[in-house]
Each structure stands twice: as C-alpha cells, then as structure tokens.
Backbone as a ProteinNet text record, in pm:
[ID]
protein_1_A
[PRIMARY]
MLELINKNVNITNWIINDSKSDANLLKIGNYKKSQLNYYHLKLKFLMEHDYLKQPNPRSILNTQLLPERIMSNIINLKQVIFEVTEKCNLRCSYCTYSKYYNNEDKRSNRDFKLKNAYIFLNYLENIRKTSNVNFKDKLTISFYGGEPLLNIQFIKNIVQHTTTNLRLKDIVVFSMTTNGLLLDKYIDYLVKYNFSIAISLDGNRNSNQYRILPGGEKSFDKVMHNIEYIQKEYPVFFDENINFISVIHNRNSTYKVNRYIFDMFNKHPMATQR
[TERTIARY]
82.3	0	85.8	197.4	288.6	347.3	379.2	432.6	329.1	204.4	99	79.8	84.8	73.1	185.6	305.9	419.7	402.1	315.4	285.6	158.5	115.5	-2.2	-131.7	-140.1	-262.4	-349.4	-477.5	-572.1	-609.9	-570	-587	-735.1	-815.1	-957.8	-1020	-993	-1046.6	-989.7	-863.9	-800.1	-867.2	-896.6	-962	-1102.5	-1174.5	-1313.6	-1322.7	-1240.3	-1259.5	-1160.4	-1034.6	-930.3	-891.4	-893.7	-847.4	-954.1	-910.5	-1001.4	-1034.4	-1125	-1162.3	-1043	-954.2	-828.7	-715.4	-670.1	-572	-431.4	-354	-213.5	-131.7	-76	0.5	148.6	199.3	339.5	380.3	472.9	522.5	484	384.4	356.1	236	168.4	64.6	-74.7	-171.5	-311.3	-385.4	-465.9	-541.6	-684.1	-779.8	-919.8	-947.3	-1061.1	-1093.1	-1108.9	-1161.5	-1175.8	-1039.3	-941	-805	-745.8	-771.2	-719.7	-778.6	-907.9	-971.2	-908.8	-881.3	-819.9	-683.4	-599.3	-465.7	-470.4	-570.6	-584.6	-618	-708.5	-740.3	-618.4	-540.6	-419.2	-321.1	-306.9	-216.4	-260.6	-389.9	-441.5	-412.4	-433.2	-406.1	-259.2	-169.8	-26.5	13.2	-43.7	-9.1	-65.2	-186.6	-247.9	-171.7	-104.2	-30.2	120.3	158.8	298.4	394.3	344.2	433.9	524.3	475.7	551.9	622.2	616.6	682.5	832.8	905.6	1050.9	1105.2	1170.7	1219.6	1342.1	1364	1485.2	1590.7	1690.5	1789.7	1857.7	1885.1	1956.8	1873.6	1744	1660	1647.1	1640.3	1631.1	1759.2	1872.6	2000.3	2028.5	1985.7	2011.8	1940.1	1828.7	1759	1811.3	1871.4	1916.9	2062.9	2142.7	2286.3	2332.3	2248.1	2289.1	2395.8	2499	2607	2557.5	2463.2	2414.1	2338.8	2269.8	2198.2	2297	2399.9	2502.3	2568.3	2604.9	2670.8	2578.5	2451.7	2356.2	2344	2341.9	2333.1	2455.9	2572.1	2695.6	2700	2666.6	2669.9	2574.3	2458.4	2355.6	2357.2	2470.9	2484.4	2446.9	2366.7	2323.3	2403.5	2464.2	2534.5	2650	2761.5	2876.8	2899.9	2907	2929.7	3065.6	3152.2	3282	3277.4	3308.9	3329.1	3470.8	3481	3608.4	3705.3	3653.9	3738.9	3654	3718.8	3652.5	3672.4	3760.6	3786.6	3663.1	3644.5	3537.1	3583	3547	3583.2	3472.4	3370	3268.8	3270.2	3209.7	3193.9	3047.1	2957.9	2814.4	2781.3	2713.7	2689.6	2590.8	2508.7	2415.9	2470.9	2594.9	2654.1	2653.4	2629.1	2625.5	2762.1	2866.2	2999.6	3040.2	2944	2973.3	2968.5	2990.7	2996.6	2862.5	2753.4	2622.4	2585.1	2667.7	2637.6	2745.2	2701.3	2793.8	2815	2892.2	2908.8	3039.8	3028.8	3148	3233.7	3176.4	3252	3326.1	3439.5	3512.2	3572.7	3569.8	3633.1	3778.9	3868.8	4011.3	4080	4003.6	4057.7	4124.4	4078.6	4133	4076.7	4157	4111.4	4089.1	3993.6	3971.8	4093.4	4140.5	4259.3	4224.3	4292.6	4263.9	4282.3	4383.2	4409.1	4290.7	4222.7	4105.9	3989.6	3975.5	3871.4	3898.9	4025	4061.8	4035.7	4068.2	4046.1	3899.1	3812.4	3669.2	3620.6	3658.9	3611.8	3664.2	3787.9	3842.1	3768.8	3735.7	3657.8	3521.5	3458	3327.3	3336.6	3440.7	3459.9	3479.9	3559.6	3591.5	3469.8	3386.5	3269.8	3166.1	3164.8	3073.8	3121.3	3250.2	3305.5	3259.5	3252.1	3220.3	3070.5	2990.3	2845.6	2781.8	2660.4	2586.5	2483.7	2495.3	2398.2	2429.4	2325.2	2339.1	2311	2416.9	2402.1	2347	2229.5	2166.4	2152.1	2138.3	2122.6	2254.3	2244.5	2363.3	2417	2546.9	2612.5	2652.7	2592.2	2622.9	2735.7	2841.1	2949.1	2933.5	2908.4	2879.5	2995.6	3022.4	3131.5	3072.4	3114.3	3054.7	3166.2	3133.6	3236.1	3181.8	3239	3323.9	3282.5	3374.5	3354.9	3438.5	3374	3449	3546.2	3515.5	3604.2	3736.3	3749.2	3878.3	3973.7	3921.1	4005.5	3975.5	3990	3954.9	4039.6	4163.1	4248.1	4193.1	4137	4072.5	3960	3877.5	3764.4	3813.9	3915.6	3968	4025.1	4091.1	4148	4038.2	3930.6	3820.8	3750.4	3729.6	3667.2	3754.1	3883.6	3976.5	3974	3975.7	3979	3853.6	3737.9	3613.1	3578.9	3614.6	3580.4	3674.4	3783.3	3872.8	3864.6	3772.7	3754.5	3651	3690.3	3603.5	3471.1	3472.4	3350.6	3258.4	3313.4	3236.3	3207.2	3288.4	3283.6	3149.3	3076.3	2950.8	2831.3	2850.5	2736.6	2756.9	2877.7	2904.5	2859.8	2798.5	2764.5	2810.7	2821.8	2881.6	2787.8	2794.7	2716.8	2799.6	2756.2	2832.2	2739.3	2766.4	2702.1	2808.6	2781.3	2883.1	2821.3	2903.2	2855.1	2864.9	2925.7	2923.9	3036.9	3120.8	3222.9	3331.1	3358.4	3466.9	3416	3287.7	3233	3288.7	3316.2	3370.5	3506.9	3580.4	3714.8	3711.8	3611	3612.3	3492.2	3410.1	3287.3	3314.2	3420.5	3449.5	3470.3	3542.5	3568.9	3439.2	3358.1	3233.7	3135.2	3134	3048.9	3098.4	3228.9	3288.4	3243	3234.2	3196.5	3051.3	2973.9	2829.3	2786.5	2851.5	2817.4	2675.8	2603	2483.2	2528.1	2488	2541.7	2427.9	2438.6	2345.7	2419	2367.6	2430.3	2351.9	2422.1	2357.5	2324.5	2196.8	2151.7	2023.3	2023.4	1910.2	1805.7	1815.2	1720.9	1792.8	1732.5	1790	1903.9	1952.4	2068.2	2043.4	1927.2	1896.3	1888.8	1834.4	1819.9	1953.2	2057	2188.1	2284.3	2235.6	2324.5	2403.7	2356.6	2430.5	2545.7	2546.2	2649.2	2762.7	2860.7	2965.3	3103.3	3194.5	3333.7	3406.4	3526.1	3599.4	3622.6	3634.9	3656.2	3528.3	3414	3286	3212.8	3276.6	3210.7	3099.2	3000	2888.5	2932.7	2876.5	2913.9	2816.2	2705.9	2595.6	2637.6	2706.6	2739.2	2827	2925.6	3016.4	2942.2	2859.8	2785.6	2688.4	2617.1	2523	2594.8	2711.9	2790.4	2823.3	2864.4	2901.6	2781	2667.7	2546	2503.9	2503.5	2462.3	2560.7	2687.7	2788.3	2758	2727.9	2695.2	2569.7	2471	2345.5	2367	2457.7	2484.8	2571.8	2680.4	2777.4	2735.3	2659.1	2618.8	2468.7	2384.9	2240.2	2176.5	2214.2	2155.5	2200	2328.7	2380.9	2311.8	2293.3	2227.9	2086.2	2010.8	1872.5	1864.7	1959.4	1950.1	2027.3	2131.3	2222.8	2235.1	2185.9	2200.6	2072.9	2089.4	1979.2	2024.5	1931.8	1962	1916.8	1994.6	1960.2	1950.9	1844.2	1824.4	1804.6	1861.5	1839.4	1732	1629.4	1521.4	1553.7	1552.6	1589.8	1505.1	1546	1461.3	1471	1550	1558	1501.2	1437.7	1369.5	1248.2	1190.4	1078.6	1076.1	1006.8	996.9	936.9	832.1	768.5	864.5	932.5	1021.3	1136.6	1193.4	1305.7	1259.5	1148.2	1096.1	1062	1000.1	960.6	1081.9	1185.1	1303.7	1377.4	1404.5	1481.8	1402.3	1272.4	1192.2	1189.5	1172.3	1169.7	1303.2	1412.9	1545.4	1590.2	1562.3	1622.7	1523.6	1394.4	1291.8	1314.4	1356.9	1382.3	1327.5	1295.2	1250.5	1361.4	1401.3	1510.5	1462.8	1557.5	1534.7	1562.5	1490.2	1502.7	1536	1619.8	1645.8	1617	1599.4	1559.2	1673.1	1687.8	1781.5	1705.7
-120.2	0	125.3	119.6	234.1	255.4	145.7	158.4	221.3	182.4	240.1	388.6	422.5	563	645.2	587.5	658	678.4	598	613.6	697.7	765.5	853.8	778.3	654.8	576.9	597.6	624.4	637.6	497.2	462	324.9	288.4	384.1	355.7	319.4	399.5	370.3	240.7	215.1	92.6	-31.5	-26.5	-141.2	-160.7	-49.3	-59.3	-99.1	-36.5	-47.4	-138.1	-139.8	-202.4	-340.8	-365.8	-494.5	-600.6	-718.6	-831.7	-882.7	-976.6	-1028.4	-1092.9	-1156	-1209.3	-1140.5	-1029.4	-947	-996	-1005.4	-1041.5	-913.1	-886.5	-763.8	-793.1	-768.6	-788.6	-930.3	-945.2	-1078.2	-1120.6	-1054.6	-1082.2	-1173.8	-1216.6	-1316.4	-1266.7	-1350.1	-1320.3	-1272.5	-1165.9	-1108.8	-1082	-1113.4	-1085	-937	-889.2	-747.5	-709.9	-801.5	-772.2	-749.7	-824.8	-806.3	-674.8	-643	-517.3	-398.5	-405.4	-298.1	-286.1	-400.8	-400.3	-330.7	-370	-311.3	-165.6	-130.5	9.7	95.2	45.9	118.6	131.2	23.2	28.6	130.5	130	224.9	368.5	394.5	529.7	574.4	482.7	516.2	554.1	472.3	497.9	630.6	658.8	783.4	904.8	892.8	1005	1039.8	940.1	963.3	972.5	994.2	1022.4	907.8	783.9	670.4	646.6	679.7	653.3	778.2	884.9	1008	993.2	1034	1024.5	1124.6	1075.9	1169.5	1246.1	1356	1434.6	1390	1311.1	1257.5	1365.9	1479.6	1585.4	1640.7	1659.1	1714.4	1615.8	1485.7	1384.7	1380.4	1375.4	1366.1	1491.5	1605.3	1730.4	1733.8	1660	1656.3	1545	1441.8	1327.7	1339.8	1408	1411.4	1541.5	1595.2	1711.9	1670.5	1752	1714	1678.4	1753.3	1725.3	1592.7	1557.6	1429.9	1313.4	1328.1	1224.1	1203.4	1312.3	1301.8	1239.8	1275.4	1216.9	1066.3	1022.3	879	803.9	865.2	800.1	793.8	903.8	907.4	804.5	787.9	697.1	561.8	528	401.2	284	192.1	74.5	-50.5	-54.1	-175.2	-140.4	-209	-204	-345.1	-360.5	-492.6	-493.5	-583.7	-602.6	-727.7	-711.9	-829.3	-877.9	-967.8	-1007.2	-1061.1	-1141	-1200.9	-1241.6	-1250.7	-1305.3	-1456.6	-1510.5	-1655.6	-1732.9	-1852.2	-1939.7	-2084.5	-2166.2	-2308	-2394.3	-2331	-2402.2	-2351.2	-2429.5	-2388.3	-2411	-2343	-2361.6	-2324.6	-2415.8	-2393.8	-2280.8	-2244	-2133.1	-1999.9	-1997.1	-1873.4	-1765.7	-1642.7	-1533.5	-1506.6	-1569.6	-1556.3	-1683.4	-1771	-1894.6	-1868.7	-1973.5	-1962.4	-1925.7	-1939.9	-1913.6	-1765.7	-1683.4	-1541.3	-1459	-1357.6	-1265.4	-1147.6	-1171.9	-1072.1	-996.7	-864.7	-784.2	-769.7	-797.8	-790.2	-922	-935.8	-1061.8	-1088.9	-1215.2	-1256.7	-1292.1	-1242	-1269.7	-1309.8	-1365.1	-1414.4	-1306.8	-1183.2	-1075	-1079.6	-1032.7	-1010.9	-861.8	-830.7	-690.6	-639.4	-521.2	-466.5	-416.6	-472.1	-438.5	-289.8	-229.6	-87.3	-1.2	-41.1	34	20.4	-97.8	-117.1	-30.1	-25.2	59.4	206.7	249.7	389.4	425.7	337.8	367.3	364.9	262.7	252.9	368	409	523.8	652.3	663.7	779.7	781.5	664.7	654.1	691.2	644.5	677.2	827.4	887.8	1029.8	1119.2	1089.6	1175.4	1153.5	1032.9	1011.3	1086.6	1101.3	1176.9	1321.5	1377.3	1519.9	1546.4	1441.8	1461.8	1467.3	1519	1528.5	1416.3	1315.2	1206	1111.1	1070.8	970.8	833.7	757.9	634	523.1	476.2	366.4	243	263.9	152.2	79.6	-49.4	-130	-104.8	-115.1	-110.5	-252.9	-307.8	-443.8	-441.1	-515	-532.9	-672.2	-676.9	-803.3	-842.8	-972.9	-1026.4	-1116.1	-1088	-1151.9	-1192.6	-1271.3	-1314.5	-1325	-1413.7	-1526.8	-1597.5	-1674.4	-1738.4	-1663.4	-1585.7	-1499.2	-1572.5	-1697.1	-1769.3	-1808.3	-1791.7	-1811.7	-1696.2	-1589.7	-1477.2	-1446.3	-1547.5	-1534.7	-1430.4	-1410	-1313.1	-1171.7	-1139.7	-1009.1	-993.4	-1097.2	-1092.5	-1071.5	-1146.5	-1133.6	-994.4	-939	-803.6	-699.3	-711.9	-615.5	-629.9	-752.4	-775.4	-716.4	-740.5	-686.2	-533.6	-476.9	-330.5	-266.4	-323.4	-259.5	-288.1	-404.3	-437.1	-371.5	-314	-239.3	-89.2	-49.6	90.5	151.1	254.8	310.1	359	406.8	462.6	356.1	241.9	141.2	15.3	-14.1	-146.9	-180.4	-79.7	-108.4	-121.4	-85.1	-89.2	-187.1	-238	-319.8	-464.5	-521.5	-663.8	-717.3	-850.4	-908.7	-1009.8	-1014.1	-1113.8	-1165.2	-1277.6	-1341.5	-1426.4	-1428.6	-1522.7	-1621.2	-1751.1	-1851.8	-1974.5	-2047.1	-2173.3	-2288.5	-2265.1	-2362.7	-2463.5	-2466.1	-2570.5	-2558.6	-2438	-2417.2	-2386.5	-2401	-2363.3	-2447.7	-2575.3	-2659.2	-2609.2	-2546.6	-2498.2	-2369.2	-2286.5	-2153.2	-2125.6	-2224.2	-2197.1	-2147.1	-2195.7	-2149.5	-1998	-1948.6	-1805.2	-1729	-1779.2	-1711.4	-1708.7	-1814.4	-1817.2	-1716.9	-1711.3	-1619.3	-1475.9	-1436.1	-1297.9	-1287.2	-1390.6	-1386.8	-1347.6	-1404.8	-1377.1	-1426.7	-1348.2	-1399.1	-1459.6	-1583.6	-1656.3	-1704.1	-1668.8	-1718.9	-1823.7	-1946	-2057.8	-2086.7	-2100.5	-2134	-2283.2	-2313.5	-2452.5	-2455.3	-2535	-2534.1	-2641	-2704.5	-2810.9	-2942	-3052	-3184.5	-3214.2	-3335.6	-3373.3	-3347.9	-3385.5	-3366.2	-3218.2	-3138.5	-2995.2	-2921.7	-2982.3	-2917.1	-2960	-3023.4	-3078.7	-2973.6	-2848.1	-2743.5	-2687.3	-2718.5	-2664.7	-2767.4	-2752.3	-2852.2	-2794.5	-2884.2	-2848.4	-2833.8	-2772	-2752	-2880.2	-2993.4	-3120	-3188.4	-3127	-3183.6	-3258.1	-3278.3	-3350.2	-3264.2	-3329.9	-3259.8	-3208.9	-3095.5	-3033.8	-3067.1	-3131.8	-3146.3	-3213.7	-3327.9	-3403.8	-3323.4	-3254.4	-3175.7	-3060.5	-2990	-2877.3	-2925.8	-3034.8	-3087.1	-3133.3	-3193.2	-3234.3	-3113.5	-3004.9	-2885.4	-2822.9	-2820	-2764.2	-2846.1	-2975.8	-3063.2	-3055.7	-3034.5	-3018.6	-2893.2	-2782.6	-2658.8	-2677.8	-2743.1	-2765.2	-2847.5	-2942.5	-3029	-2958.9	-2893.9	-2836.5	-2699.8	-2624.2	-2488.7	-2470.7	-2542.8	-2540.7	-2403.3	-2327.5	-2193.9	-2101.5	-2104.7	-2023.6	-2062.3	-2191.4	-2237.8	-2181	-2188.1	-2139.9	-1990	-1915.9	-1769.8	-1706.7	-1772.1	-1704.4	-1767.3	-1887.1	-1955.1	-1940.5	-1894.6	-1886.4	-1945.9	-1955.9	-2021.3	-1934.9	-1945	-1882.8	-1993.3	-1994.7	-2098.7	-2036.8	-2101.1	-2062.6	-2153.9	-2094.7	-2171.4	-2191.6	-2317.3	-2349.5	-2467.7	-2530.7	-2633.6	-2769.7	-2782.7	-2909	-2899.6	-2788	-2775.9	-2686.5	-2643.4	-2548.2	-2476.8	-2364.8	-2291.1	-2378.8	-2454.9	-2541.8	-2649.2	-2718.1	-2827.8	-2778.3	-2663.5	-2609.2	-2571.3	-2499.8	-2460.9	-2583.2	-2682.7	-2802.4	-2875.8	-2889.8	-2964.9	-2893.1	-2764.2	-2690.9	-2674.9	-2658.2	-2649	-2782.7	-2892.2	-3024.3	-3059.1	-3019.1	-3051.9	-2960.1	-2829.3	-2732.2	-2634.1	-2650.9	-2564	-2417	-2395.6	-2260.6	-2247.1	-2122.9	-2093.7	-2017.1	-2062.2	-1994.4	-1870.3	-1778.6	-1673.3	-1734.6	-1692.1	-1756.1	-1653.9	-1696.5	-1619.5	-1708.5	-1646.6	-1722.4	-1728.6	-1845.9	-1860.2	-1914
0	0	0	75.2	74.5	-64.5	-133.3	-268.6	-362.2	-346.8	-429.7	-398.6	-269.3	-230.6	-291.7	-290.8	-351	-500.9	-562.4	-705.3	-725.6	-617.3	-620	-649.6	-605.9	-620.3	-496.4	-517.2	-407.4	-359.4	-237.5	-190.2	-176.4	-128	-112.9	-246.9	-348.3	-481	-536.2	-505.4	-555.8	-498	-368.1	-305.1	-362	-380.8	-425.6	-573.7	-654.7	-798.6	-871.4	-825.6	-905.9	-858.6	-726.4	-676.6	-695.6	-727	-737.4	-596.7	-587.6	-455.9	-386.5	-463.6	-410.4	-485.7	-431.6	-502.4	-474.1	-576.6	-560.4	-553.6	-435.9	-415.7	-432.5	-549	-580.8	-542	-447.4	-412.4	-271.6	-214.4	-73.6	-53.9	-162.4	-145.4	-176.8	-157.1	-187.7	-64.2	-82.9	28.9	-15.6	69.4	41.6	67	15	31.5	178.6	258	401.1	465.8	421.3	473.7	425.3	298.8	246.1	321.6	351.7	428.4	566.7	629.3	762.6	759.2	663.7	656.8	613	535.4	497.7	619.1	703.8	826.8	916.9	925.5	1006.7	949.8	817.7	753.1	777.3	766.9	790.5	933.3	1027.5	1167.7	1187.7	1133.7	1149.8	1086	967.5	898.6	971.6	1022.1	1093.9	1220.6	1280.4	1405	1381.6	1257.2	1220.6	1249	1260.7	1282.4	1161.6	1044.3	922.2	870.6	947	906.5	921.2	820	825	926.4	1032.8	1134.4	1087.3	1151.6	1126.7	1227.8	1184.1	1280.4	1361.3	1298	1369.8	1484.8	1460.2	1567.1	1682.9	1651.1	1756.4	1838.3	1769	1839.3	1920.4	1871.1	1942.7	2077.4	2088.7	2217.3	2306.4	2247	2325.9	2368.8	2291.2	2317	2381.7	2464.7	2541.7	2642.1	2661.3	2753.5	2893.4	2944.8	3080.5	3086	2976.5	2973.5	2967.5	2886.4	2877.2	3013	3078.6	3208.3	3312.3	3308.4	3402.1	3382.1	3256.6	3229.2	3277.8	3261.8	3307.1	3459.4	3523.3	3669.2	3728.6	3665.5	3717	3647.9	3592.7	3520.9	3610.4	3555.4	3630.7	3596.6	3477.3	3435.4	3341.4	3363.1	3273.1	3221.1	3089.1	3030.7	2961.2	3005	2940.2	2853.1	2725	2639.8	2667.6	2762.5	2821.1	2715.7	2626	2523.2	2403.7	2288.8	2170.3	2160	2243.3	2239.9	2287.2	2230.2	2274.9	2262.2	2361.2	2359.1	2300.9	2241.1	2163.9	2019.6	1931.7	1792	1753.6	1823.9	1800.3	1655.9	1587.4	1445.3	1419.7	1520.5	1499.7	1549.8	1596.4	1648.4	1540.1	1580.4	1483.2	1421.1	1475	1414.9	1340.5	1314	1241.3	1091.4	1014.4	868.7	805.6	880.8	824.5	827.6	888.4	900	830.2	760	694.9	788.4	892.8	998.1	978.9	972.4	949.9	1074.9	1190.3	1316.2	1335.6	1270.5	1272	1409.4	1450.2	1574.6	1547.4	1632	1612	1742.6	1838.2	1964.3	2049.3	2032.5	2114.5	2256.1	2352.3	2489	2511.3	2598.4	2633.1	2710.9	2677.5	2742.3	2882.3	2979.8	3118.8	3145.4	3083.5	3108.4	3063.8	2957.9	2912.2	3009.7	3068.1	3169.1	3290.9	3332.9	3447.4	3417.7	3297.5	3259.4	3275.5	3226.6	3235.4	3379.4	3455.7	3593.6	3679	3655.4	3729.1	3691.3	3564.1	3519.2	3587.6	3592.4	3657.1	3804.4	3870.2	4010.9	4030.8	3944.7	3960.4	3941	3841.9	3821.3	3930.7	3988.9	4100.6	4225.4	4239.5	4353.2	4349.3	4229.2	4214.9	4203.2	4199.9	4187.4	4325.9	4329	4455	4469	4384.9	4386.3	4501.2	4571.6	4676.6	4615.1	4589.1	4515.1	4603.9	4565.1	4636.5	4548.4	4418.1	4326	4306.1	4285.5	4261.1	4120.4	4106	3976.1	3940.6	3837	3794.7	3692.2	3720.3	3623.4	3565	3435	3367.8	3277.4	3274.8	3193	3084.7	2962.6	2845.8	2751.5	2649.4	2554.9	2414	2332.9	2365.6	2494.7	2544.6	2674.3	2777.3	2867.7	2958.8	3049.6	3086.6	3177.6	3112.9	2982.2	2916.1	2944.1	3002.7	3043.9	3190	3273.6	3414.7	3486.1	3441.1	3508.8	3495	3379.2	3361.3	3462.8	3476	3569.3	3711.2	3750.3	3886	3910.8	3811	3826.4	3844.4	3768	3779.4	3913.9	3958.2	4089.3	4199.3	4192.5	4291.6	4290.6	4171.9	4157.4	4215.7	4188.4	4231.1	4376.7	4426.7	4565.6	4665.6	4619.4	4707.8	4682.6	4595.7	4560.5	4655.6	4728.3	4831.8	4776	4652	4594.1	4536.1	4501.4	4430.2	4510.9	4610.3	4672.9	4736.1	4785.3	4853.3	4759	4633.1	4541	4425.8	4406.9	4289.2	4310.7	4205.7	4201.6	4066.9	4055.4	3935.6	3871.3	3738.6	3665.4	3548.2	3493	3385.6	3300	3170.4	3079.1	3032.8	3046.1	3018.6	2952.9	2877.4	2820	2919.2	3035.4	3144.2	3145.3	3042.2	3032.8	3140.3	3187.7	3283.9	3424.6	3447.1	3577.4	3690.7	3666.8	3774	3819.4	3729.9	3760.9	3842.4	3820.5	3881	3972.6	3999.8	4074.2	4215.7	4281.3	4417.1	4419.6	4322.3	4312.8	4284.5	4193.4	4155.9	4271.9	4351.3	4469.8	4573.2	4589.7	4688.3	4664.3	4537.6	4504.9	4457.3	4484	4466.3	4324.9	4225	4085.8	4053.6	3975.3	3908.9	3775.7	3750.2	3635.2	3545.2	3417.9	3317.2	3233.6	3235	3164	3036.2	2926.2	2799.2	2796	2781.8	2774.4	2692.2	2584.6	2491.1	2520.5	2635.8	2668.8	2688.7	2644.5	2665.9	2568.1	2570.5	2489.3	2339.8	2292.1	2150.1	2114.2	2205.4	2179.6	2177.7	2237.1	2246.5	2135.6	2031	1929.4	1852.5	1851.9	1781.5	1864.7	1994.2	2083.9	2092.7	2004.1	1987.8	2018.9	2054.3	2078.4	1945.3	1945	1819.2	1740.5	1809	1739.6	1695.2	1720.4	1679.5	1788.9	1906	2014.6	2075.9	2130.4	2194.8	2332	2373.8	2501.4	2614.3	2582.5	2677.2	2807.4	2799.4	2920.2	3015.3	2961.8	3045.7	3113.7	3038.1	3095	3202.2	3174.3	3272.3	3399	3383	3500.1	3587.1	3523.5	3599.1	3668	3598.6	3657.9	3779.5	3765.1	3874.7	3991.4	3961.3	4066.6	4150.5	4081.7	4153.9	4237.8	4179.5	4250.9	4376.8	4370.7	4485.5	4589.7	4544.9	4638.1	4691.6	4612.4	4652.8	4627.9	4698.6	4669.6	4683.9	4785.6	4803.9	4691.2	4660.8	4550.6	4420.3	4397.5	4275.7	4265.9	4372.9	4371.5	4346.8	4404.8	4400.2	4284.4	4235.2	4142.5	4004.2	3986.9	3857.6	3775.8	3650.7	3555.6	3422.8	3329.6	3202.5	3084.7	2977	2849.7	2746	2668.7	2568.1	2431.1	2331.4	2192.3	2134.7	2076.7	2015.8	1867.4	1824.7	1686.6	1638.7	1529	1468.5	1536.4	1642.4	1714.6	1856.3	1886.5	2015.2	1996.3	2103.7	2100.5	2234.7	2238.7	2364.8	2474.1	2438.1	2537.6	2587.4	2494.9	2534	2621	2583.9	2661.8	2802	2810.2	2940.9	3025.4	2963.9	3036	3092.2	3008.5	3050.7	3163.6	3146.3	3247	3376.1	3364.9	3487.4	3560.6	3486.5	3550	3614.6	3550.6	3600.3	3713.7	3699.3	3791.1	3853.3	3823.8	3879.3	3841.6	3718.3	3668.9	3527.4	3489.4	3353.9	3280.8	3163	3091.9	3018.9	2993.2	2894.8	2758	2656.5	2525.3	2417.4	2322	2201.5	2081.6	1965.4	1846.3	1746.3	1680.6	1569	1449.2
[MASK]
++++++++++++++++++++++++++++++++++++++++++++++++++++++++++++++++++++++++++++++++++++++++++++++++++++++++++++++++++++++++++++++++++++++++++++++++++++++++++++++++++++++++++++++++++++++++++++++++++++++++++++++++++++++++++++++++++++++++++++++++++++++++++++++++++++++++++++++++++

C-alpha cells in the first residue's frame, strides 16, 4: 500500500474499484478485500499519528545528546558490560559468528585490554566523587564473551579493583554469561563474590546438538555435570544465582526447553531465536 501511495494511487479507490476479490500484491501473497480494508485502516491510523513520518535525525540527536543528559546517564549508570574475550571453547553452528552469518565484526581471539577497563572505571569513580547524587542503586558489572572464563584473570582483576575501591565497593555486584564448560574450575571463586550466572543450555541432549566443541564432540554431558555439581555443592547459591539462556531453533521449542529446564532445575530460561 505504501508503494501504491508513492505512485499517487488512491488506496480507497483501488480497493473498491481495481483490486479483485483475491488481489495479488506484488510478491507478498493473496489477500481478500476484508483483509485489504483491515490493513488500509491500520495504515491510515499509522499515517495520521505520524508513525511513518521520516524523522529528522539531527533534531532527535540534538535533544538526546545534550552534555548534561550524557553526564547524568553516566553518573547513574546501572550496568557495565565487558566483552572479556573473543575466544570461545565451543563452535556452536548457529553462532552469529559462524559460517552461516555474513558478519562484518570478525572474531580474532582478542582479549579486552585491562588498562582500558581501568580507565573507564576510574573515570566513573571520579565523576561520582564530584556529583551530589546519593548512590543507592547497585552497579552491575557483567562479563561476556566469547567465553568470559577463558580470560579469568581479567575478571579477577576487575573484581579486585572494584571491591577495594572506596567509591564502588559497597554498590558493585557481578554477573556473567557462560557456556558452562569451565564452571567446575572456577565456581568457588564465583560463589565467593556472589556472581549472578546465566548458563547457555538449549534443553535436553537432543536440543543441544548445535552446541559442539571444536573437534565436533557434543558439550551437553560436560555442561550438565558442571550444573549438577553446583546444585549439589552450593544449593543456596544455585537457587539464588544460577539462571539459564536458551536458543530456540529447529531441534527444540519454547515449550520443550521450558519443560526440561523447569523439570530438572525448577527454573525458567530466557530464550532467544535462531
């Protein structure tokens, strides 16, 4: 309909006079007149309320990028996310950096530079020192990857830096997204600093077939072993701090993933689509 409008076609007249009862609209399929009327009403509503009006980027940015607004957002920052490393010990076939995606952000196994993290955190501390804000909200520092536990020293350095920082130590909390393969190695440390941990798990063994090791082996048994170990050794931590992220694809479903993880661990996963 927008294409027709751009050609100066009156949509109302087109629906009444020109379209057949089952009109073929370019390559989008067949629609009955009742459907055309419905979408025409929706289009009119959107146009009347300027939803389809081309915005002026400069006017929008000029109201959003005011120096005082930027500074206020930084001072009141709720979360800092560090992409700890580009390295990963899995080769998930549905990963956005796999061969199936034409992604310009190429992975090259780089680690995040610790000095840059310190620069930012020190900057954050300094501007908070000079502000009159009474900080009550927690500042979450999140570690992401790649697989963040492949750069555990970076994580330990940041935890050490923030927990000994007079301005940050009382408000900082930590979180991590991980594929779970190294949790048995580092769980004592993560428990000590009360990390919130999101583990990638797509459901049962069959549902996890895309999550493979570099040599092609399945990762399911190792990840499940680590999860069950945490549940056994740190039951309170498991109940309060462990969550799951699931990718929905052609070998599982939202229902199956939720059913499996709830039955196994009494938790509901967050889901993404592939």
